Coordinates of C-alpha atoms and ligand atoms in Angstrom, one line a residue:
M261 CA 20.3 79.5 177.2
T262 CA 23.1 78.2 175.0
S263 CA 26.2 80.3 175.4
I264 CA 28.8 80.9 172.7
P265 CA 31.6 78.9 174.2
S266 CA 29.3 75.8 174.6
I267 CA 28.4 76.1 170.9
S268 CA 32.1 76.1 169.9
L269 CA 32.6 73.2 172.3
L270 CA 29.8 71.3 170.5
F271 CA 31.4 72.1 167.1
V272 CA 34.8 70.9 168.3
L273 CA 33.1 67.7 169.7
A274 CA 31.3 67.2 166.4
M275 CA 34.5 67.7 164.4
C276 CA 36.3 65.2 166.6
A277 CA 33.5 62.7 166.0
V278 CA 33.8 63.2 162.3
L279 CA 37.7 62.8 162.3
W280 CA 37.3 59.7 164.6
A281 CA 35.0 58.2 162.1
A282 CA 37.3 58.9 159.2
A283 CA 40.4 57.6 161.1
P284 CA 42.2 54.7 159.5
A285 CA 40.9 51.2 160.1
A286 CA 42.6 49.4 163.0
P287 CA 45.5 47.4 161.8
Q288 CA 44.2 44.0 160.5
G289 CA 46.4 41.7 162.6
K290 CA 48.0 41.7 166.0
R291 CA 51.7 42.0 166.2
G292 CA 53.3 38.6 165.7
I293 CA 54.1 35.8 163.2
Q294 CA 51.4 33.5 161.7
K295 CA 52.2 30.5 159.6
L296 CA 49.5 29.6 157.1
S297 CA 49.1 27.0 154.3
F298 CA 49.4 28.5 150.8
G299 CA 48.7 25.3 148.9
Q300 CA 50.7 22.5 147.3
L301 CA 53.3 22.1 144.4
P302 CA 52.4 19.7 141.7
D303 CA 54.5 17.1 143.4
G304 CA 52.4 17.4 146.6
Q305 CA 54.9 19.4 148.7
A306 CA 53.3 21.8 151.0
V307 CA 53.9 25.6 150.6
D308 CA 53.6 27.8 153.6
L309 CA 53.0 31.5 154.0
Y310 CA 54.4 33.4 156.8
V311 CA 52.6 36.6 157.9
L312 CA 54.7 39.1 159.9
T313 CA 52.8 42.0 161.5
N314 CA 54.5 44.6 163.4
Q315 CA 53.2 46.9 166.2
T316 CA 52.1 49.6 163.8
G317 CA 50.1 47.2 161.7
M318 CA 52.6 47.0 158.8
C319 CA 52.4 43.5 157.4
V320 CA 54.6 41.4 155.1
K321 CA 53.7 37.9 153.7
V322 CA 56.4 35.7 152.5
M323 CA 55.9 32.2 151.1
T324 CA 58.3 29.2 151.0
Y325 CA 58.1 28.8 147.2
G326 CA 60.8 31.1 145.8
G327 CA 61.0 33.0 149.1
I328 CA 58.3 35.2 147.4
I329 CA 57.1 38.3 149.1
T330 CA 53.4 38.1 148.2
E331 CA 52.0 41.2 150.1
L332 CA 53.4 44.2 151.8
H333 CA 51.0 46.5 153.6
V334 CA 52.2 49.8 154.5
P335 CA 50.3 52.9 155.6
D336 CA 49.9 56.0 153.4
R337 CA 50.1 59.5 154.8
Q338 CA 46.6 59.3 156.2
G339 CA 47.6 56.1 157.9
V340 CA 45.4 53.9 155.6
P341 CA 47.3 50.6 154.8
G342 CA 47.8 49.6 151.2
D343 CA 49.5 46.5 149.6
V344 CA 52.5 47.9 147.7
V345 CA 53.8 44.9 145.8
L346 CA 52.7 43.1 142.6
G347 CA 51.8 39.5 142.7
F348 CA 49.0 37.0 142.8
D349 CA 46.4 36.0 145.3
R350 CA 47.0 32.3 144.6
L351 CA 49.9 29.8 144.5
E352 CA 48.6 28.4 141.2
D353 CA 49.1 31.7 139.4
Y354 CA 52.7 31.9 140.6
L355 CA 53.3 28.3 139.4
K356 CA 52.0 29.2 135.9
G357 CA 55.1 31.4 135.4
H358 CA 55.7 35.1 136.1
P359 CA 58.4 37.7 135.8
Y360 CA 59.9 37.0 139.2
F361 CA 57.3 38.9 141.3
G362 CA 58.7 39.3 144.9
A363 CA 61.2 36.4 144.5
I364 CA 64.6 35.7 145.6
T365 CA 66.7 35.6 142.5
G366 CA 69.8 33.4 142.4
R367 CA 72.2 31.6 142.3
V368 CA 73.2 34.6 140.1
A369 CA 70.8 37.5 139.7
N370 CA 70.6 39.2 136.3
R371 CA 72.4 37.9 133.1
I372 CA 75.5 35.8 132.5
A373 CA 76.4 36.3 128.8
K374 CA 76.1 33.3 126.6
A375 CA 75.2 31.2 129.7
A376 CA 78.8 30.1 130.2
F377 CA 82.0 31.1 132.1
T378 CA 85.4 29.8 133.0
L379 CA 86.4 29.7 136.6
D380 CA 89.9 28.6 137.8
G381 CA 90.6 27.1 134.3
K382 CA 87.2 25.1 134.2
N383 CA 84.5 25.8 131.7
Y384 CA 80.9 25.8 132.9
T385 CA 77.8 25.8 130.8
L386 CA 74.6 27.2 132.3
A387 CA 70.9 26.8 131.6
V388 CA 69.9 29.2 128.8
N389 CA 66.7 31.1 129.5
N390 CA 67.1 34.6 128.0
G391 CA 68.0 34.6 124.4
P392 CA 71.6 33.1 124.4
N393 CA 72.0 34.1 128.0
A394 CA 71.3 32.9 131.6
L395 CA 68.9 35.1 133.5
H396 CA 68.4 35.1 137.3
G397 CA 69.7 31.7 137.8
G398 CA 68.3 29.8 134.9
I399 CA 65.3 27.9 134.2
R400 CA 64.8 26.7 137.7
G401 CA 66.4 29.4 139.7
F402 CA 66.0 30.2 143.4
D403 CA 62.7 31.8 142.6
K404 CA 61.3 28.4 141.9
A405 CA 62.9 26.5 144.8
L406 CA 61.0 25.4 147.9
W407 CA 62.8 27.0 150.8
N408 CA 62.8 25.6 154.4
A409 CA 61.5 28.1 156.8
V410 CA 61.6 28.9 160.5
A411 CA 60.0 31.9 162.3
T412 CA 62.0 33.7 165.0
E413 CA 61.6 36.8 167.1
S414 CA 64.4 39.0 168.3
R415 CA 64.9 42.5 169.6
E416 CA 65.4 43.6 166.1
G417 CA 61.8 42.4 165.0
L418 CA 59.9 39.5 163.6
S419 CA 61.8 37.2 161.3
V420 CA 61.4 34.3 158.9
K421 CA 64.6 32.6 158.1
M422 CA 64.5 30.6 154.8
T423 CA 67.3 28.0 153.8
Y424 CA 67.9 26.4 150.5
V425 CA 70.6 24.0 149.4
S426 CA 71.5 24.3 145.7
V427 CA 73.3 21.1 144.7
D428 CA 76.5 21.0 142.7
G429 CA 75.7 21.2 139.0
E430 CA 72.2 22.7 139.5
E431 CA 71.4 25.0 136.5
G432 CA 75.1 24.2 135.6
Y433 CA 76.6 26.0 138.5
P434 CA 79.5 24.5 140.4
G435 CA 79.5 23.6 144.1
N436 CA 76.9 22.8 146.8
L437 CA 75.8 26.1 147.9
T438 CA 73.8 26.6 151.2
S439 CA 71.9 29.9 151.2
T440 CA 69.9 31.5 154.0
V441 CA 67.7 34.5 153.5
V442 CA 66.3 36.2 156.7
Y443 CA 63.3 38.6 156.2
T444 CA 62.9 40.8 159.3
L445 CA 60.1 43.2 160.0
T446 CA 61.0 45.8 162.6
D447 CA 58.6 48.0 164.5
H448 CA 59.9 51.0 162.6
N449 CA 58.3 49.9 159.3
E450 CA 61.5 48.5 157.9
L451 CA 61.9 45.2 156.1
K452 CA 65.4 44.0 156.3
I453 CA 66.6 41.3 154.0
H454 CA 69.8 39.4 155.0
Y455 CA 71.4 36.9 152.6
Q456 CA 74.1 34.6 153.6
A457 CA 75.7 31.6 151.7
E458 CA 78.5 29.0 151.8
T459 CA 79.8 26.7 149.2
D460 CA 82.1 23.7 148.9
A461 CA 83.5 24.7 145.4
P462 CA 84.1 28.2 143.9
T463 CA 81.0 29.7 142.3
P464 CA 79.6 32.9 141.2
I465 CA 76.9 34.2 143.5
N466 CA 74.5 37.2 143.4
L467 CA 71.4 37.1 145.5
T468 CA 68.7 39.7 145.6
N469 CA 65.0 40.1 145.8
H470 CA 62.9 41.0 142.7
S471 CA 59.8 42.8 144.4
Y472 CA 57.9 45.0 142.1
F473 CA 56.7 48.0 144.0
N474 CA 54.0 50.4 143.4
L475 CA 53.8 52.8 146.3
A476 CA 50.3 54.0 145.3
G477 CA 49.1 50.4 145.7
A478 CA 49.6 47.2 143.6
E479 CA 46.3 48.0 141.7
K480 CA 46.9 51.6 141.1
G481 CA 48.2 51.8 137.5
N482 CA 51.7 52.8 136.6
V483 CA 54.6 54.3 138.6
L484 CA 55.7 57.0 136.1
Q485 CA 54.8 59.8 138.5
H486 CA 56.8 58.3 141.4
T487 CA 60.1 60.1 142.0
L488 CA 63.4 58.3 142.3
K489 CA 66.6 59.5 143.8
L490 CA 69.7 57.3 143.6
N491 CA 73.0 57.5 145.4
S492 CA 74.8 56.8 142.2
S493 CA 77.1 58.7 139.9
F494 CA 78.1 55.9 137.5
Y495 CA 76.3 53.1 135.6
T496 CA 77.3 50.0 133.7
P497 CA 76.0 50.3 130.1
V498 CA 74.6 47.4 128.2
D499 CA 74.3 46.1 124.6
A500 CA 71.1 45.3 122.8
G501 CA 70.9 42.0 124.7
L502 CA 71.1 43.9 128.0
I503 CA 74.7 42.4 128.6
P504 CA 77.1 44.9 130.1
T505 CA 79.8 46.2 127.8
G506 CA 82.3 46.5 130.6
E507 CA 82.3 50.2 130.6
I508 CA 81.5 52.2 133.7
L509 CA 80.2 55.6 132.7
K510 CA 79.0 58.8 134.4
V511 CA 75.3 59.4 134.8
E512 CA 75.8 63.1 134.5
G513 CA 74.1 64.6 131.5
T514 CA 72.0 61.4 130.8
P515 CA 68.4 60.4 131.7
L516 CA 70.2 58.1 134.3
D517 CA 71.1 61.0 136.5
F518 CA 68.8 60.6 139.6
R519 CA 71.2 62.3 142.0
T520 CA 68.4 64.6 142.6
A521 CA 64.9 63.1 142.7
R522 CA 63.2 63.0 139.2
A523 CA 60.0 61.2 138.1
F524 CA 60.4 57.8 136.5
G525 CA 58.4 59.0 133.6
E526 CA 60.2 62.4 133.1
R527 CA 63.0 61.3 130.8
I528 CA 62.1 57.6 130.1
S529 CA 61.5 58.3 126.3
Q530 CA 65.0 59.7 126.0
L531 CA 66.8 56.6 126.9
K532 CA 69.2 55.3 124.1
P533 CA 68.9 52.5 123.1
N534 CA 65.5 52.4 124.8
P535 CA 64.8 49.0 126.2
G536 CA 61.2 50.2 127.0
G537 CA 62.3 52.1 130.1
Y538 CA 64.8 51.8 132.9
D539 CA 66.7 48.5 133.2
H540 CA 70.2 49.5 134.3
N541 CA 72.8 48.7 136.9
F542 CA 73.6 51.8 138.8
V543 CA 77.0 51.8 140.6
L544 CA 76.4 53.0 144.2
D545 CA 78.5 55.8 145.6
G546 CA 80.3 54.7 148.8
P547 CA 82.1 51.7 150.1
D548 CA 81.2 48.1 149.0
G549 CA 80.3 45.8 152.0
I550 CA 78.9 48.2 154.4
M551 CA 75.5 49.7 154.7
K552 CA 74.9 52.9 152.7
P553 CA 72.0 54.7 151.3
A554 CA 71.0 53.5 147.8
A555 CA 67.6 54.9 146.7
E556 CA 64.6 56.7 147.6
V557 CA 61.2 56.4 145.9
Y558 CA 58.2 58.8 146.6
D559 CA 54.8 58.6 145.6
P560 CA 53.2 62.1 145.7
G561 CA 49.7 60.8 145.6
S562 CA 49.8 58.5 148.7
G563 CA 52.7 60.1 150.4
R564 CA 54.4 56.9 150.8
L565 CA 58.3 57.0 150.7
L566 CA 60.5 54.0 150.3
E567 CA 64.2 54.4 151.3
V568 CA 66.6 51.6 150.5
A569 CA 70.1 51.0 152.0
T570 CA 72.4 48.1 151.1
T571 CA 75.8 46.6 151.5
E572 CA 75.9 45.8 147.7
P573 CA 78.0 47.7 145.2
G574 CA 75.1 48.1 142.7
I575 CA 71.4 48.3 142.2
Q576 CA 69.3 47.3 139.2
V577 CA 66.6 49.8 138.6
Y578 CA 63.9 48.1 136.5
S579 CA 60.7 49.9 135.6
G580 CA 58.6 46.9 134.7
N581 CA 59.2 47.5 131.0
F582 CA 58.2 43.9 130.0
L583 CA 54.9 43.9 131.7
Q584 CA 52.4 44.1 128.9
G585 CA 48.9 44.0 130.5
D586 CA 48.6 40.2 129.8
I587 CA 49.2 39.1 133.4
R588 CA 46.3 39.5 135.7
G589 CA 47.5 39.8 139.3
K590 CA 45.8 40.2 142.6
K591 CA 42.1 41.0 142.5
G592 CA 42.3 40.1 138.7
I593 CA 44.0 43.5 137.8
A594 CA 46.0 43.4 134.6
Y595 CA 49.6 44.6 135.1
G596 CA 50.4 47.0 132.3
Q597 CA 53.9 48.5 131.4
H598 CA 55.5 50.2 134.3
A599 CA 53.0 49.0 136.8
G600 CA 55.7 48.5 139.2
F601 CA 59.5 49.2 139.7
C602 CA 62.2 46.9 141.1
L603 CA 65.2 48.0 143.1
E604 CA 67.4 45.0 142.9
T605 CA 70.5 45.5 145.1
Q606 CA 73.2 43.4 143.6
H607 CA 76.8 42.8 142.3
Y608 CA 77.0 44.1 138.7
P609 CA 75.3 41.9 136.1
D610 CA 77.7 39.5 134.3
S611 CA 80.5 40.2 136.8
I612 CA 82.0 36.8 136.1
H613 CA 83.2 38.1 132.7
H614 CA 84.5 41.5 133.8
P615 CA 87.5 41.1 136.3
H616 CA 87.4 44.9 137.0
F617 CA 83.8 44.6 138.4
P618 CA 83.6 43.9 142.2
N619 CA 84.3 40.2 142.8
S620 CA 81.2 37.9 142.6
V621 CA 83.0 34.6 143.2
L622 CA 82.4 32.8 146.5
R623 CA 85.1 30.3 147.6
P624 CA 84.9 27.5 150.2
G625 CA 85.8 28.8 153.7
S626 CA 84.4 32.2 152.9
V627 CA 80.9 33.5 153.7
Y628 CA 78.8 35.5 151.3
R629 CA 76.9 38.2 153.0
Q630 CA 74.5 40.9 151.7
T631 CA 72.1 43.0 153.7
T632 CA 69.4 45.3 152.3
L633 CA 67.0 47.5 154.1
F634 CA 63.6 48.9 152.8
R635 CA 62.3 51.6 155.1
F636 CA 58.8 52.9 154.6
R637 CA 57.7 56.3 155.8
T638 CA 55.3 59.0 154.7
R639 CA 55.7 62.7 153.7
Ligands
BGC824 C1 66.1 42.5 134.5 C2 65.2 42.6 133.3 C3 64.4 41.4 133.3 C4 63.6 41.3 134.5 C5 62.7 40.0 134.5 C6 65.2 42.3 135.7 O1 66.0 42.1 136.9 O2 67.0 43.5 134.6 O3 66.0 42.7 132.2 O4 63.5 41.4 132.1 O5 64.3 41.3 135.6 O6 61.4 40.2 134.9

């Protein structure tokens, strides 16, 4: 005869079987680094893809063209992995041109007004690629360079170290500049990006990564329901051409106040002038040059939480305003307006024209360093 305790035991066993079956799929790859071929540039040079997988199954893919992060798989609150960055499946699509998906931007990220500056009494004219201005390093910025890469493993995690030598005069910039960018994936679901550079002549520099995140998953519509929290009390206003006016204003009482978490979409229509959404440099509270919390983004649907810390004085919050649905990304999905957000840790845009902004000039004998950490958790 079946006793009551054994019925409950059977019930518990049955529930365990159901939960087991519903448990997240095992991580795709084993912990380690894989180097794969990702195709060829039109001149025949090979492009490699480095796949870093940590012990929890989080995986980041970075290619040597543009140092571009092509995929970033992180678990949601059920433990199910999802790719949280916008991009393409094939190199050919990146080569056709795109708005800096996942790329390293440099030599100077964001805009330099009128694509010209004077440094130590010398005038420099840069490649023009955004109205009358220079944007993200010019026509052939670091996002289009072929980087040399080596894979390394340390106690900190799995790394790929990329190096690129930008020669004197490239896109109009002075000095031979050697830059290294190290992407490290830790076993604590953190992606650390460390940038370092040296030059043989004074040059402005501002390196960052231009990943577009969608914490629900790259194919899941827009990010307007994600909440953003910023460690920032001030911002640098811009004119109609998105060039800083030189002012540093309080966020208090404006739709730029993210000192407590607010959804991207909540006040986006109140922005004045409205460049179609957020595209602002926020001044980070706390000292420049040492790691400090910068931003937190949370997607209530998936439970994914992204925390960003950086050594940089500023962060460009860009809500994918210029995505218009005409670019078909991974799996052929059209990326519409606000399909992703960028958190570009940086020196303030156009710093070279504003001596009261933190210095962005690198001189021979000095080393440029910036570190940014993207940590993924769930709630
Ligand atoms: C800039 C935007 C620009 C975008 C390019 C962002 O860093 O702030 O103004 O349109 O990059 O995709």
